[in-house]
Amino acid sequence: MQRKPLLFPDALKSVWAVLRKDALSELRSKYAFSTLAVFALTCLSAISMSIAGGDLTPLVQSVLLWVILFFSAMAGLGRVFVQEQDAGTLLMLKVYAPPQAVYFGKVIFNVLVLLCLSLLVLLLFIMFFGMAVTDWVVLIGALWLGSAGLSVVATMTAAMAAQVQGRSTLFTILTFPIILPEFLTAIETTRGILAGETVAASQFLFLGGYTLVALIVGSILFDYLWVE
Amino acid sequence: MARVLSRGDKLFGLIIGLWLAGATVAVFLLPPVVNLGYKARMLFFHIPMAWIAVVTFFMGAWWAFRYLRTRSLDRFYLSSLSNRIGLVFSFLATVSGIIYSKMTWYSEAPWTFWTWDVRQTTIFILLLIYTAYVVLGFSIENEETRATISSVYSLFSFATVPFLVFIIPRLYFSVHPDLTDNEGGLGSGLGFNMIIVLVIALVGITAFYVWMLRYGAAHRRSQIAELARIDAEEGSTRNGEESE
């Protein structure tokens, strides 16, 4: 298959086409986002009710926030490939779209979904756990960098897990170890922000660098995964 | 199973066995180390195991890359075997690390075995990654699909290694000695005799890894030959029936 460098307008157009297709089908079915949101709400209320107004330290708040985000992502982000497999449209996509367009289209879609979800979870946390936010920009920056990394890795592992039996369990098993370094750093960064400490720039650099490396390595490997 | 190995490989295996036995005996003949005493013996097991884990994961990723380029299942077999050997050895390195840290750093606290020190965290992540790799292999029936997805996973997770090995250990404090630090690091505490024994152990364990790969490859070849023989026999009897 002839593959063009991504910077060509044609390639951008096909990325946009894949993204638009996924976004449209999401707007019609509202499946992915509603699943993620309700799942996050379930986890959160389960914890919040059991604690019932107890005081949580910044560390515990940050851990809960990221654990809920991680498992919500695992509940919903796999859908971008699973749905193609189930609907039988995978072959069409393989024939008509260049692999890089599919990769970037799906990654951008998942990133957007998780960025919205992380905002929702943040609002719920402020409401239910009385999380005190002083520096909104830094907090949302850390939240979004971590979520973007999580989506990038999850998109790649979703592409692998979609071809396997027992995929939803395997999806979580495959994603967790790869995201762990970023996950732990995101927890540490969020804890620092919530505690009102000045967070070192190196932590943001780590979050951004990890996301970028995952994006590039994923882009290189996706061709091998997609074209068999 | 019986005639898997050639005579040369059998001899090679015997030499490695004797070599490693000699290294083990040498470890117990060494005098006690300043500050550490006989506890330092654990290092001669811990360091080679950790070393082999690094080598196997590197080679596993390399052969995974070669598989994706050439699509030759032999390469994937080597990659998968190497990663599985690496999983076993990183598990052994973890266990020996737990024993050593219990004897030294955590000896005051009776119920402390594991503190999520940076090194413990990173080896734990490696164990999780390669366990997931093995589970992934189990859950795919088709051999080519399994080879492709496993190789991609192997390379994708290998991209985290620079973060685990070089970046994270520098961001956090660790009780584990830094391997690249000469002052107060590994090299300073050990005498000349100990370095020699350590090098002998490292060479022996690396040769053992090579031998395991050769054994695995030979085993696979004999299996393929056996399958081909059965196929040929079935084919010839079927042809015979048809001709009658």
Coordinates of C-alpha atoms in Angstrom, one line a residue:
Chain A
M1 CA 0.0 0.0 0.0
Q2 CA 1.3 3.4 -1.0
R3 CA 1.8 5.4 2.2
K4 CA 2.2 9.2 2.1
P5 CA 3.9 11.3 4.7
L6 CA 1.4 12.6 7.2
L7 CA 2.0 16.3 6.6
F8 CA 0.4 16.2 3.2
P9 CA -3.0 17.8 3.1
D10 CA -4.5 14.6 1.8
A11 CA -3.3 12.7 4.8
L12 CA -4.7 15.4 7.1
K13 CA -8.0 15.1 5.3
S14 CA -8.1 11.3 5.8
V15 CA -7.3 11.7 9.5
W16 CA -10.2 14.2 9.7
A17 CA -12.5 11.8 7.9
V18 CA -11.8 9.0 10.4
L19 CA -12.2 11.4 13.3
R20 CA -15.4 12.8 11.9
K21 CA -16.8 9.4 11.3
D22 CA -16.1 8.3 14.9
A23 CA -17.4 11.6 16.3
L24 CA -20.6 11.4 14.2
S25 CA -21.4 7.8 15.2
E26 CA -20.6 8.8 18.8
L27 CA -23.0 11.8 18.6
R28 CA -25.7 9.5 17.2
S29 CA -25.3 6.6 19.7
K30 CA -23.8 8.5 22.6
Y31 CA -22.5 5.1 23.7
A32 CA -18.9 5.7 24.6
F33 CA -19.2 8.9 26.5
S34 CA -22.3 7.8 28.4
T35 CA -20.7 4.5 29.4
L36 CA -17.6 6.3 30.6
A37 CA -19.5 9.0 32.5
V38 CA -21.9 6.6 34.2
F39 CA -19.1 4.2 35.1
A40 CA -17.1 7.1 36.6
L41 CA -20.1 8.2 38.5
T42 CA -20.7 4.7 39.8
C43 CA -17.2 4.3 41.1
L44 CA -17.1 7.8 42.6
S45 CA -20.5 7.5 44.4
A46 CA -19.5 4.0 45.7
I47 CA -16.4 5.6 47.3
S48 CA -18.0 8.8 48.4
M49 CA -21.0 7.1 50.0
S50 CA -18.8 4.7 52.0
I51 CA -16.6 7.5 53.2
A52 CA -19.7 9.8 53.7
G53 CA -18.0 13.2 54.1
G54 CA -14.8 11.9 55.8
D55 CA -11.7 14.0 55.3
L56 CA -9.4 12.8 52.6
T57 CA -5.7 13.9 52.3
P58 CA -4.5 15.3 48.9
L59 CA -2.7 12.0 48.3
V60 CA -5.9 9.9 48.7
Q61 CA -7.9 12.3 46.6
S62 CA -5.3 12.2 43.8
V63 CA -5.1 8.4 43.9
L64 CA -8.9 8.0 43.8
L65 CA -9.1 10.5 40.9
W66 CA -6.6 8.7 38.8
V67 CA -7.8 5.2 39.6
I68 CA -11.4 6.2 38.6
L69 CA -10.2 7.8 35.4
F70 CA -8.1 4.7 34.6
F71 CA -10.9 2.2 35.0
S72 CA -13.4 4.5 33.2
A73 CA -11.0 4.7 30.3
M74 CA -10.7 0.9 30.3
A75 CA -14.5 0.6 30.2
G76 CA -15.0 2.9 27.2
L77 CA -11.8 3.6 25.2
G78 CA -11.6 0.1 23.7
R79 CA -14.8 0.7 21.8
V80 CA -13.1 2.5 18.9
F81 CA -11.8 -0.8 17.5
V82 CA -14.2 -3.3 19.1
Q83 CA -17.1 -1.6 17.4
E84 CA -15.5 -1.8 14.0
Q85 CA -14.8 -5.5 14.6
D86 CA -18.4 -6.2 15.7
A87 CA -20.1 -4.2 13.0
G88 CA -17.8 -5.8 10.4
T89 CA -16.6 -2.5 9.1
L90 CA -12.9 -3.2 10.0
L91 CA -12.1 -4.6 6.6
M92 CA -13.6 -1.5 4.9
L93 CA -11.5 0.7 7.0
K94 CA -8.4 -1.3 6.2
V95 CA -9.1 -1.1 2.5
Y96 CA -10.1 2.6 2.2
A97 CA -8.1 4.4 4.9
P98 CA -4.4 4.6 5.2
P99 CA -3.2 3.1 8.5
Q100 CA -1.7 6.3 9.9
A101 CA -5.0 8.1 9.3
V102 CA -6.9 5.5 11.3
Y103 CA -4.3 5.6 14.0
F104 CA -4.3 9.4 14.4
G105 CA -8.1 9.7 13.9
K106 CA -8.8 7.1 16.7
V107 CA -6.1 8.6 19.0
I108 CA -7.5 12.1 18.6
F109 CA -11.1 10.8 19.2
N110 CA -10.1 8.9 22.3
V111 CA -8.0 11.9 23.6
L112 CA -11.0 14.2 23.2
V113 CA -13.4 11.8 25.0
L114 CA -11.0 11.4 27.9
L115 CA -10.3 15.1 28.2
C116 CA -14.1 15.8 28.5
L117 CA -14.4 12.9 31.0
S118 CA -11.6 14.1 33.1
L119 CA -13.3 17.5 33.4
L120 CA -16.5 15.9 34.5
V121 CA -14.7 13.7 37.1
L122 CA -12.9 16.8 38.4
L123 CA -16.2 18.6 38.9
L124 CA -17.7 15.6 40.7
F125 CA -14.6 15.4 42.9
I126 CA -14.9 19.0 43.9
M127 CA -18.6 18.4 44.7
F128 CA -18.4 15.1 46.6
F129 CA -15.0 15.2 48.2
G130 CA -14.7 18.9 48.8
M131 CA -11.4 19.0 46.8
A132 CA -9.9 22.5 47.2
V133 CA -8.6 23.8 43.9
T134 CA -6.4 26.9 44.0
D135 CA -4.5 26.7 40.7
W136 CA -7.0 25.7 38.0
V137 CA -4.7 26.0 35.1
V138 CA -1.9 23.8 36.5
L139 CA -4.4 21.2 37.8
I140 CA -6.2 20.9 34.5
G141 CA -2.9 20.9 32.7
A142 CA -1.7 17.9 34.7
L143 CA -5.1 16.2 34.4
W144 CA -5.1 16.7 30.6
L145 CA -1.5 15.7 30.0
G146 CA -2.0 12.5 32.0
S147 CA -5.4 11.7 30.3
A148 CA -3.9 12.3 26.9
G149 CA -1.1 9.8 27.7
L150 CA -3.6 7.3 28.9
S151 CA -5.7 7.7 25.8
V152 CA -2.7 7.3 23.4
V153 CA -1.6 4.1 25.1
A154 CA -5.1 2.8 25.4
T155 CA -5.8 3.3 21.7
M156 CA -2.8 1.3 20.8
T157 CA -3.6 -1.6 23.2
A158 CA -7.2 -1.5 22.1
A159 CA -6.1 -2.1 18.6
M160 CA -4.2 -5.2 19.8
A161 CA -7.0 -6.4 22.2
A162 CA -9.7 -6.1 19.6
Q163 CA -8.3 -9.1 17.7
V164 CA -8.3 -11.3 20.8
Q165 CA -10.9 -13.4 22.7
G166 CA -11.8 -12.1 26.2
R167 CA -10.7 -8.7 25.0
S168 CA -12.1 -6.4 27.7
T169 CA -10.1 -8.1 30.5
L170 CA -7.0 -8.4 28.3
F171 CA -7.3 -4.7 27.4
T172 CA -6.9 -3.7 31.0
I173 CA -4.1 -6.2 31.6
L174 CA -2.2 -4.9 28.6
T175 CA -2.7 -1.2 29.2
F176 CA -2.0 -1.0 33.0
P177 CA 1.8 -1.9 33.0
I178 CA 2.5 0.4 30.0
I179 CA 0.7 3.4 31.5
L180 CA 2.1 2.8 35.0
P181 CA 5.1 5.1 34.9
E182 CA 2.9 8.0 33.7
F183 CA 0.1 7.0 36.0
L184 CA 2.4 7.2 39.1
T185 CA 3.8 10.5 38.0
A186 CA 0.4 12.0 37.3
I187 CA -0.8 10.9 40.8
E188 CA 2.3 12.5 42.4
T189 CA 1.9 15.7 40.4
T190 CA -1.8 16.0 41.2
R191 CA -1.1 15.4 44.9
G192 CA 1.4 18.2 44.9
I193 CA -1.0 20.6 43.2
L194 CA -3.8 19.7 45.6
A195 CA -1.5 20.2 48.6
G196 CA -0.6 23.6 47.3
E197 CA 3.1 22.8 46.6
T198 CA 4.9 24.2 43.7
V199 CA 5.3 21.3 41.3
A200 CA 8.6 20.8 39.5
A201 CA 8.6 21.4 35.8
S202 CA 10.4 18.1 35.3
Q203 CA 7.2 16.2 36.3
F204 CA 5.2 18.0 33.5
L205 CA 8.1 17.3 31.2
F206 CA 7.9 13.6 32.1
L207 CA 4.1 13.5 31.5
G208 CA 4.4 15.3 28.1
G209 CA 7.5 13.3 27.1
Y210 CA 5.9 10.0 27.9
T211 CA 2.8 10.8 26.0
L212 CA 4.9 12.0 23.0
V213 CA 7.1 8.8 23.0
A214 CA 4.0 6.6 23.2
L215 CA 2.4 8.5 20.3
I216 CA 5.4 8.2 18.1
V217 CA 6.2 4.6 18.9
G218 CA 2.6 3.7 18.5
S219 CA 2.5 5.4 15.1
I220 CA 5.5 3.4 13.9
L221 CA 4.1 0.1 15.2
F222 CA 0.5 0.6 14.1
D223 CA 1.4 -0.1 10.5
Y224 CA 2.6 -3.6 11.4
L225 CA -0.5 -4.2 13.5
W226 CA -2.9 -2.9 10.9
V227 CA -1.6 -4.3 7.6
E228 CA -1.3 -8.1 7.9
Chain B
M1 CA 12.7 -35.0 23.4
A2 CA 15.4 -37.6 23.4
R3 CA 17.6 -36.6 20.5
V4 CA 17.0 -32.9 20.5
L5 CA 20.5 -31.7 21.2
S6 CA 23.5 -32.2 19.1
R7 CA 26.7 -33.6 20.8
G8 CA 28.3 -30.2 20.7
D9 CA 25.4 -28.6 22.5
K10 CA 25.4 -31.4 25.1
L11 CA 29.1 -30.7 25.7
F12 CA 28.4 -26.9 25.8
G13 CA 25.7 -27.5 28.4
L14 CA 28.0 -29.7 30.5
I15 CA 30.7 -27.0 30.5
I16 CA 28.3 -24.3 31.5
G17 CA 26.9 -26.5 34.3
L18 CA 30.4 -27.1 35.7
W19 CA 31.3 -23.4 35.2
L20 CA 28.2 -22.2 37.2
A21 CA 28.8 -24.8 39.9
G22 CA 32.4 -23.6 40.2
A23 CA 31.2 -20.0 40.4
T24 CA 28.8 -21.0 43.2
V25 CA 31.5 -22.7 45.1
A26 CA 33.8 -19.7 44.6
V27 CA 31.1 -17.4 46.1
F28 CA 31.1 -19.5 49.3
L29 CA 34.9 -19.4 49.5
L30 CA 35.2 -15.6 49.4
P31 CA 36.1 -13.9 52.7
P32 CA 33.4 -11.7 54.3
V33 CA 33.1 -8.1 53.1
V34 CA 33.6 -5.0 55.2
N35 CA 30.2 -3.8 56.7
L36 CA 28.2 -6.5 54.8
G37 CA 29.9 -9.7 56.1
Y38 CA 28.5 -12.9 54.4
K39 CA 25.4 -11.1 53.3
A40 CA 27.3 -9.9 50.3
R41 CA 27.0 -13.5 48.9
M42 CA 23.5 -12.7 47.7
L43 CA 25.0 -10.1 45.3
F44 CA 26.6 -12.8 43.3
F45 CA 23.2 -14.2 42.6
H46 CA 21.2 -11.0 42.4
I47 CA 23.4 -9.1 39.9
P48 CA 23.7 -11.9 37.3
M49 CA 20.0 -12.5 37.4
A50 CA 19.2 -8.8 36.9
W51 CA 21.8 -8.6 34.2
I52 CA 20.3 -11.6 32.3
A53 CA 16.8 -10.0 32.6
V54 CA 18.1 -6.9 30.9
V55 CA 19.8 -8.9 28.2
T56 CA 16.8 -11.1 27.5
F57 CA 14.4 -8.2 27.3
F58 CA 16.7 -6.3 24.9
M59 CA 17.1 -9.4 22.7
G60 CA 13.4 -10.1 22.9
A61 CA 12.6 -6.7 21.6
W62 CA 15.3 -7.0 18.9
W63 CA 13.9 -10.2 17.6
A64 CA 10.4 -8.9 17.8
F65 CA 11.6 -6.0 15.6
R66 CA 13.2 -8.5 13.2
Y67 CA 10.0 -10.6 13.1
L68 CA 8.0 -7.5 12.1
R69 CA 10.5 -6.8 9.3
T70 CA 10.8 -10.3 8.0
R71 CA 7.6 -12.1 9.2
S72 CA 9.7 -15.2 9.8
L73 CA 8.1 -17.2 12.7
D74 CA 11.6 -18.4 13.8
R75 CA 12.4 -14.9 14.8
F76 CA 9.2 -14.6 16.8
Y77 CA 9.9 -17.9 18.5
L78 CA 13.3 -16.6 19.7
S79 CA 11.7 -13.3 20.8
S80 CA 9.0 -15.0 22.8
L81 CA 11.4 -17.5 24.3
S82 CA 13.8 -14.7 25.3
N83 CA 11.1 -12.7 26.9
R84 CA 9.8 -15.7 28.8
I85 CA 13.3 -16.5 30.1
G86 CA 13.6 -12.8 31.0
L87 CA 10.4 -13.0 33.0
V88 CA 11.7 -16.0 35.0
F89 CA 15.0 -14.3 35.7
S90 CA 13.5 -10.9 36.7
F91 CA 11.3 -12.8 39.1
L92 CA 14.4 -14.5 40.6
A93 CA 16.1 -11.1 40.7
T94 CA 13.1 -9.7 42.6
V95 CA 13.1 -12.6 45.1
S96 CA 16.9 -12.3 45.7
G97 CA 16.5 -8.6 46.0
I98 CA 13.8 -9.0 48.6
I99 CA 16.0 -11.4 50.6
Y100 CA 19.0 -9.1 50.4
S101 CA 17.1 -5.9 51.3
K102 CA 15.4 -7.7 54.2
M103 CA 18.9 -8.7 55.5
T104 CA 20.3 -5.2 55.1
W105 CA 18.1 -2.1 54.7
Y106 CA 15.0 -3.5 56.4
S107 CA 16.7 -5.6 59.1
E108 CA 15.5 -3.3 61.9
A109 CA 11.8 -3.5 61.0
P110 CA 10.4 -7.0 61.5
W111 CA 7.5 -6.7 59.1
T112 CA 9.0 -4.6 56.3
F113 CA 9.7 -6.5 53.1
W114 CA 8.7 -4.2 50.4
T115 CA 8.5 -0.3 50.4
W116 CA 7.9 0.6 46.8
D117 CA 11.4 1.8 46.5
V118 CA 12.1 3.1 42.9
R119 CA 13.9 -0.1 41.9
Q120 CA 11.1 -2.2 43.4
T121 CA 8.6 -0.2 41.5
T122 CA 10.4 -0.5 38.2
I123 CA 11.1 -4.2 38.4
F124 CA 7.4 -4.7 39.4
I125 CA 6.3 -2.8 36.2
L126 CA 8.6 -5.0 34.2
L127 CA 7.1 -8.2 35.8
L128 CA 3.6 -6.9 35.0
I129 CA 4.5 -6.1 31.4
Y130 CA 6.0 -9.4 30.6
T131 CA 3.3 -11.3 32.5
A132 CA 0.8 -9.5 30.3
Y133 CA 2.9 -10.4 27.3
V134 CA 2.7 -14.1 28.2
V135 CA -1.0 -14.0 28.9
L136 CA -1.5 -12.2 25.5
G137 CA 0.3 -15.1 23.8
F138 CA -2.0 -17.6 25.5
S139 CA -5.1 -15.9 24.4
I140 CA -4.5 -15.9 20.6
E141 CA -5.1 -19.1 18.6
N142 CA -3.7 -18.2 15.2
E143 CA 0.1 -18.4 15.2
E144 CA 0.7 -15.4 12.8
T145 CA -1.8 -13.1 14.6
R146 CA -0.2 -14.1 17.9
A147 CA 3.3 -13.4 16.6
T148 CA 2.3 -10.0 15.2
I149 CA 0.4 -8.7 18.2
S150 CA 2.9 -10.1 20.7
S151 CA 5.8 -8.5 18.8
V152 CA 4.0 -5.1 18.6
Y153 CA 3.3 -5.3 22.4
S154 CA 6.8 -6.3 23.1
L155 CA 8.2 -3.3 21.2
F156 CA 5.6 -0.9 22.5
S157 CA 6.3 -1.8 26.1
F158 CA 10.0 -1.7 25.4
A159 CA 9.6 2.1 24.7
T160 CA 9.0 2.5 28.5
V161 CA 12.3 1.0 29.4
P162 CA 14.3 4.3 29.1
F163 CA 11.9 5.9 31.4
L164 CA 12.1 3.1 33.9
V165 CA 15.9 2.7 33.8
F166 CA 17.2 6.2 33.3
I167 CA 14.6 8.8 34.2
I168 CA 12.5 7.6 37.1
P169 CA 15.5 6.4 39.3
R170 CA 16.9 10.0 39.0
L171 CA 13.7 11.7 40.0
Y172 CA 13.3 9.8 43.3
F173 CA 15.5 8.7 46.2
S174 CA 16.5 5.0 46.3
V175 CA 18.2 2.7 48.8
H176 CA 19.4 0.6 45.9
P177 CA 23.1 1.4 44.9
D178 CA 23.4 3.2 41.7
L179 CA 25.2 1.0 39.1
T180 CA 26.9 3.9 37.4
D181 CA 28.1 5.6 40.6
N182 CA 31.7 4.8 41.5
E183 CA 31.8 6.5 44.8
G184 CA 30.0 4.5 47.4
G185 CA 28.4 2.5 44.5
L186 CA 28.9 -1.0 43.5
G187 CA 32.6 -0.9 42.5
S188 CA 34.0 0.6 45.6
G189 CA 33.0 -1.9 48.2
L190 CA 34.1 -5.0 46.4
G191 CA 37.7 -6.4 46.4
F192 CA 39.5 -7.7 43.4
N193 CA 38.7 -11.3 44.1
M194 CA 35.0 -10.5 44.3
I195 CA 35.0 -8.6 41.0
I196 CA 36.7 -11.7 39.4
V197 CA 34.0 -14.1 40.8
L198 CA 31.3 -11.7 39.7
V199 CA 32.6 -11.6 36.1
I200 CA 32.9 -15.4 36.1
A201 CA 29.2 -15.6 37.2
L202 CA 28.1 -13.0 34.6
V203 CA 29.9 -14.9 31.8
G204 CA 28.5 -18.2 33.0
I205 CA 24.9 -17.0 33.2
T206 CA 25.1 -15.3 29.8
A207 CA 26.4 -18.6 28.3
F208 CA 23.6 -20.4 30.0
Y209 CA 21.1 -18.0 28.3
V210 CA 22.6 -18.7 24.9
W211 CA 22.4 -22.4 25.7
M212 CA 18.7 -22.1 26.6
L213 CA 18.0 -20.3 23.3
R214 CA 19.9 -23.1 21.4
Y215 CA 18.0 -25.8 23.3
G216 CA 14.6 -24.0 22.6
A217 CA 15.5 -23.6 18.9
A218 CA 16.6 -27.2 18.6
H219 CA 13.4 -28.4 20.3
R220 CA 11.3 -26.4 18.0
R221 CA 13.1 -27.7 14.9
S222 CA 12.6 -31.3 16.1
Q223 CA 8.9 -30.6 16.7
I224 CA 8.5 -29.2 13.2
A225 CA 10.3 -32.1 11.7
E226 CA 8.1 -34.5 13.6
L227 CA 5.0 -32.8 12.4
A228 CA 6.3 -32.9 8.8
R229 CA 7.0 -36.6 9.2
I230 CA 3.5 -37.3 10.5
D231 CA 2.0 -35.2 7.6
A232 CA 4.1 -37.1 5.1
E233 CA 3.1 -40.5 6.5
E234 CA -0.6 -39.6 6.5
G235 CA -0.3 -38.2 3.0
S236 CA 1.4 -41.4 1.7
T237 CA -1.2 -43.7 3.3
R238 CA -4.0 -41.6 2.0
N239 CA -2.5 -41.7 -1.5
G240 CA -2.1 -45.5 -1.1
E241 CA -5.7 -45.9 -0.2
E242 CA -6.8 -43.8 -3.2
S243 CA -4.7 -45.8 -5.6
E244 CA -6.1 -49.1 -4.4

